[in-house]
Amino acid sequence: MFDIERWQEIFETLSKNKLRTFLTGLSVASGIFILVILLGFSKGIQNGVTDQFQDDASNLITIYSGVTTKEYKGHNPGRRVQLKNDDYTTMSRKYEDYIEYKTPLYAIWGGLMSYKNESGNYQLRGVMPDHQFIENASIETGRFINQSDVNEFKKVAVIGHKLKQDLFKDVDPIDKNISVFGMNFKVIGVFIDPGGEREESQAYIPITTAQKVFNAGDNIRNMLFTVKMSDNFDEAVALSSNISKGIESQLKERHNVAPDDVSAVRVYNTLEQAQKIYSLIDTIAAVFWFVGIGTIIAGVVGVGNIMLIIVKERTKEIGIRKALGAQPWSIIGMILQESLFVTMFAGLFGLVLGLALLEVVGPLIDSDFIKYPQVDFNIALTTVFLLVFAGALAGFIPAYRAAKIKPIVALRDE
């Protein structure tokens, strides 16, 4: 079926109709090109969203307190709810079987920090040792806060990489003292954070030390918990959602807050947010696939129409072939091979062009929601498979029609 004479015949036929062949190939190449670009940007959106969730643990529950907006049990609205150490301890014990990492947090915004002649305002956070894993922070040098630091109220600090560059320049900060509002803290470590400079422009100290030196008593600003993940994402989301609702309900009860007061106690669940966003990403990807495949189908339909025209033009030739003893599958093979060649060549051209464009332009795209759009090798193979199948289908229908033509009818065709 695929001998040299057949290929010569195909090229001769295509060369006689250069414009028609070009336009047909262009429609197929455009379809593949558009599909590859759409899938690339779908992946870019996924990369961007995933990067947003990498700043902190993806299974994080964060509890905030605010001001009441409703009267409840004799308490007027406008009352500020203050979280306490006991709130954290109670919630930790109640859900300890489902919690992976946990920490209360006491933050000082705009803390004046200095080392020798360098100074600046940075955020200071009092935390527990688990905070390192909740923030996805990595230790660059030294170590993070440990339980001994917390128990002994040690005045030690772990500083971010950006803070280290600002205050210490090229000096090794380990075991050096930084001044925070005039109080000295020994630097025991430097961390880096996937959140970048914003997260690295702060320092961590033991929460017990923070409460003591800043006269906070047993007050805390936030509570952070990560939920133990299961293999089933939906089950993990359901568990995280139940824990979030339980914590919110119990804290409102402890602080005499109306159950429907959404301002006084707020619980932010990253797993629930991730589920909503990833569902949206799946929908966007499905729409992109639909549009891209629709474009390919439009091109392939064009191929089918052209092959019908070719069969009509070569009706007499086909009749002669059949009169000389050509078998039906030989006729089908002749038409099908031409269809596959046009579709495959044009489609691969569109595929390579789309992949090349993403390879060149992709690294230059770096926004909050789209990062490095690309198409992986499996997707590329899938598009080629769809292309070959569609091309074969587009060519088979006119080829089968040609094979059914009776020689005597074909020879009478004008």
PDB file of N, CA and C in Angstrom, residues 101-134:
ATOM      1  N   TYR A 101       0.375  19.462  62.596  1.00  0.00           N
ATOM      2  CA  TYR A 101       1.199  20.509  63.200  1.00  0.00           C
ATOM      3  C   TYR A 101       0.281  21.575  63.791  1.00  0.00           C
ATOM      4  N   LYS A 102       0.803  22.281  64.797  1.00  0.00           N
ATOM      5  CA  LYS A 102      -0.039  23.271  65.474  1.00  0.00           C
ATOM      6  C   LYS A 102       0.837  24.346  66.107  1.00  0.00           C
ATOM      7  N   THR A 103       0.290  25.540  66.202  1.00  0.00           N
ATOM      8  CA  THR A 103       0.984  26.621  66.899  1.00  0.00           C
ATOM      9  C   THR A 103       0.020  27.764  67.177  1.00  0.00           C
ATOM     10  N   PRO A 104       0.150  28.386  68.359  1.00  0.00           N
ATOM     11  CA  PRO A 104      -0.494  29.691  68.545  1.00  0.00           C
ATOM     12  C   PRO A 104       0.455  30.742  67.971  1.00  0.00           C
ATOM     13  N   LEU A 105      -0.027  31.949  67.812  1.00  0.00           N
ATOM     14  CA  LEU A 105       0.829  32.986  67.220  1.00  0.00           C
ATOM     15  C   LEU A 105       0.539  34.316  67.895  1.00  0.00           C
ATOM     16  N   TYR A 106       1.623  35.015  68.230  1.00  0.00           N
ATOM     17  CA  TYR A 106       1.495  36.385  68.741  1.00  0.00           C
ATOM     18  C   TYR A 106       2.411  37.260  67.886  1.00  0.00           C
ATOM     19  N   ALA A 107       1.842  38.231  67.181  1.00  0.00           N
ATOM     20  CA  ALA A 107       2.605  39.011  66.214  1.00  0.00           C
ATOM     21  C   ALA A 107       2.748  40.464  66.639  1.00  0.00           C
ATOM     22  N   ILE A 108       3.913  41.010  66.344  1.00  0.00           N
ATOM     23  CA  ILE A 108       4.176  42.437  66.507  1.00  0.00           C
ATOM     24  C   ILE A 108       4.460  42.991  65.120  1.00  0.00           C
ATOM     25  N   TRP A 109       3.610  43.904  64.672  1.00  0.00           N
ATOM     26  CA  TRP A 109       3.794  44.504  63.350  1.00  0.00           C
ATOM     27  C   TRP A 109       4.719  45.716  63.458  1.00  0.00           C
ATOM     28  N   GLY A 110       5.640  45.815  62.540  1.00  0.00           N
ATOM     29  CA  GLY A 110       6.520  46.984  62.523  1.00  0.00           C
ATOM     30  C   GLY A 110       7.447  47.063  63.714  1.00  0.00           C
ATOM     31  N   GLY A 111       8.025  45.913  64.092  1.00  0.00           N
ATOM     32  CA  GLY A 111       8.968  45.912  65.206  1.00  0.00           C
ATOM     33  C   GLY A 111      10.307  46.507  64.780  1.00  0.00           C
ATOM     34  N   LEU A 112      10.828  47.455  65.536  1.00  0.00           N
ATOM     35  CA  LEU A 112      12.107  48.099  65.211  1.00  0.00           C
ATOM     36  C   LEU A 112      13.248  47.153  65.587  1.00  0.00           C
ATOM     37  N   MET A 113      13.973  46.677  64.566  1.00  0.00           N
ATOM     38  CA  MET A 113      15.091  45.755  64.782  1.00  0.00           C
ATOM     39  C   MET A 113      16.367  46.399  64.256  1.00  0.00           C
ATOM     40  N   SER A 114      17.473  46.142  64.947  1.00  0.00           N
ATOM     41  CA  SER A 114      18.732  46.747  64.535  1.00  0.00           C
ATOM     42  C   SER A 114      19.908  45.841  64.869  1.00  0.00           C
ATOM     43  N   TYR A 115      20.954  46.014  64.060  1.00  0.00           N
ATOM     44  CA  TYR A 115      22.238  45.368  64.332  1.00  0.00           C
ATOM     45  C   TYR A 115      23.320  46.383  63.981  1.00  0.00           C
ATOM     46  N   LYS A 116      24.069  46.801  64.983  1.00  0.00           N
ATOM     47  CA  LYS A 116      25.071  47.851  64.820  1.00  0.00           C
ATOM     48  C   LYS A 116      24.423  49.094  64.207  1.00  0.00           C
ATOM     49  N   ASN A 117      24.888  49.489  62.996  1.00  0.00           N
ATOM     50  CA  ASN A 117      24.375  50.722  62.397  1.00  0.00           C
ATOM     51  C   ASN A 117      23.185  50.508  61.465  1.00  0.00           C
ATOM     52  N   GLU A 118      22.780  49.255  61.291  1.00  0.00           N
ATOM     53  CA  GLU A 118      21.672  48.942  60.386  1.00  0.00           C
ATOM     54  C   GLU A 118      20.395  48.718  61.196  1.00  0.00           C
ATOM     55  N   SER A 119      19.264  49.244  60.705  1.00  0.00           N
ATOM     56  CA  SER A 119      18.002  49.054  61.417  1.00  0.00           C
ATOM     57  C   SER A 119      16.839  49.127  60.429  1.00  0.00           C
ATOM     58  N   GLY A 120      15.696  48.674  60.881  1.00  0.00           N
ATOM     59  CA  GLY A 120      14.497  48.707  60.041  1.00  0.00           C
ATOM     60  C   GLY A 120      13.305  48.164  60.813  1.00  0.00           C
ATOM     61  N   ASN A 121      12.121  48.366  60.251  1.00  0.00           N
ATOM     62  CA  ASN A 121      10.892  47.864  60.864  1.00  0.00           C
ATOM     63  C   ASN A 121      10.476  46.555  60.195  1.00  0.00           C
ATOM     64  N   TYR A 122      10.338  45.528  60.995  1.00  0.00           N
ATOM     65  CA  TYR A 122      10.012  44.201  60.477  1.00  0.00           C
ATOM     66  C   TYR A 122       8.972  43.551  61.388  1.00  0.00           C
ATOM     67  N   GLN A 123       8.302  42.553  60.835  1.00  0.00           N
ATOM     68  CA  GLN A 123       7.311  41.837  61.633  1.00  0.00           C
ATOM     69  C   GLN A 123       8.004  40.823  62.534  1.00  0.00           C
ATOM     70  N   LEU A 124       7.538  40.749  63.767  1.00  0.00           N
ATOM     71  CA  LEU A 124       8.064  39.791  64.738  1.00  0.00           C
ATOM     72  C   LEU A 124       6.930  38.855  65.131  1.00  0.00           C
ATOM     73  N   ARG A 125       7.181  37.551  65.072  1.00  0.00           N
ATOM     74  CA  ARG A 125       6.148  36.569  65.396  1.00  0.00           C
ATOM     75  C   ARG A 125       6.619  35.653  66.515  1.00  0.00           C
ATOM     76  N   GLY A 126       5.783  35.543  67.546  1.00  0.00           N
ATOM     77  CA  GLY A 126       6.020  34.555  68.574  1.00  0.00           C
ATOM     78  C   GLY A 126       5.303  33.268  68.201  1.00  0.00           C
ATOM     79  N   VAL A 127       6.038  32.157  68.097  1.00  0.00           N
ATOM     80  CA  VAL A 127       5.467  30.907  67.592  1.00  0.00           C
ATOM     81  C   VAL A 127       6.009  29.710  68.367  1.00  0.00           C
ATOM     82  N   MET A 128       5.452  28.548  68.033  1.00  0.00           N
ATOM     83  CA  MET A 128       5.937  27.269  68.545  1.00  0.00           C
ATOM     84  C   MET A 128       6.804  26.593  67.472  1.00  0.00           C
ATOM     85  N   PRO A 129       7.549  25.528  67.814  1.00  0.00           N
ATOM     86  CA  PRO A 129       8.437  24.873  66.842  1.00  0.00           C
ATOM     87  C   PRO A 129       7.740  24.384  65.575  1.00  0.00           C
ATOM     88  N   ASP A 130       6.481  23.962  65.680  1.00  0.00           N
ATOM     89  CA  ASP A 130       5.769  23.440  64.504  1.00  0.00           C
ATOM     90  C   ASP A 130       5.556  24.486  63.416  1.00  0.00           C
ATOM     91  N   HIS A 131       5.720  25.756  63.765  1.00  0.00           N
ATOM     92  CA  HIS A 131       5.449  26.812  62.787  1.00  0.00           C
ATOM     93  C   HIS A 131       6.347  26.697  61.554  1.00  0.00           C
ATOM     94  N   GLN A 132       7.528  26.156  61.723  1.00  0.00           N
ATOM     95  CA  GLN A 132       8.435  25.969  60.579  1.00  0.00           C
ATOM     96  C   GLN A 132       7.775  25.154  59.479  1.00  0.00           C
ATOM     97  N   PHE A 133       7.066  24.094  59.865  1.00  0.00           N
ATOM     98  CA  PHE A 133       6.454  23.199  58.876  1.00  0.00           C
ATOM     99  C   PHE A 133       5.135  23.762  58.346  1.00  0.00           C
ATOM    100  N   ILE A 134       4.456  24.535  59.185  1.00  0.00           N
ATOM    101  CA  ILE A 134       3.226  25.172  58.734  1.00  0.00           C
ATOM    102  C   ILE A 134       3.526  26.217  57.668  1.00  0.00           C
TER     103      ILE A 134
END
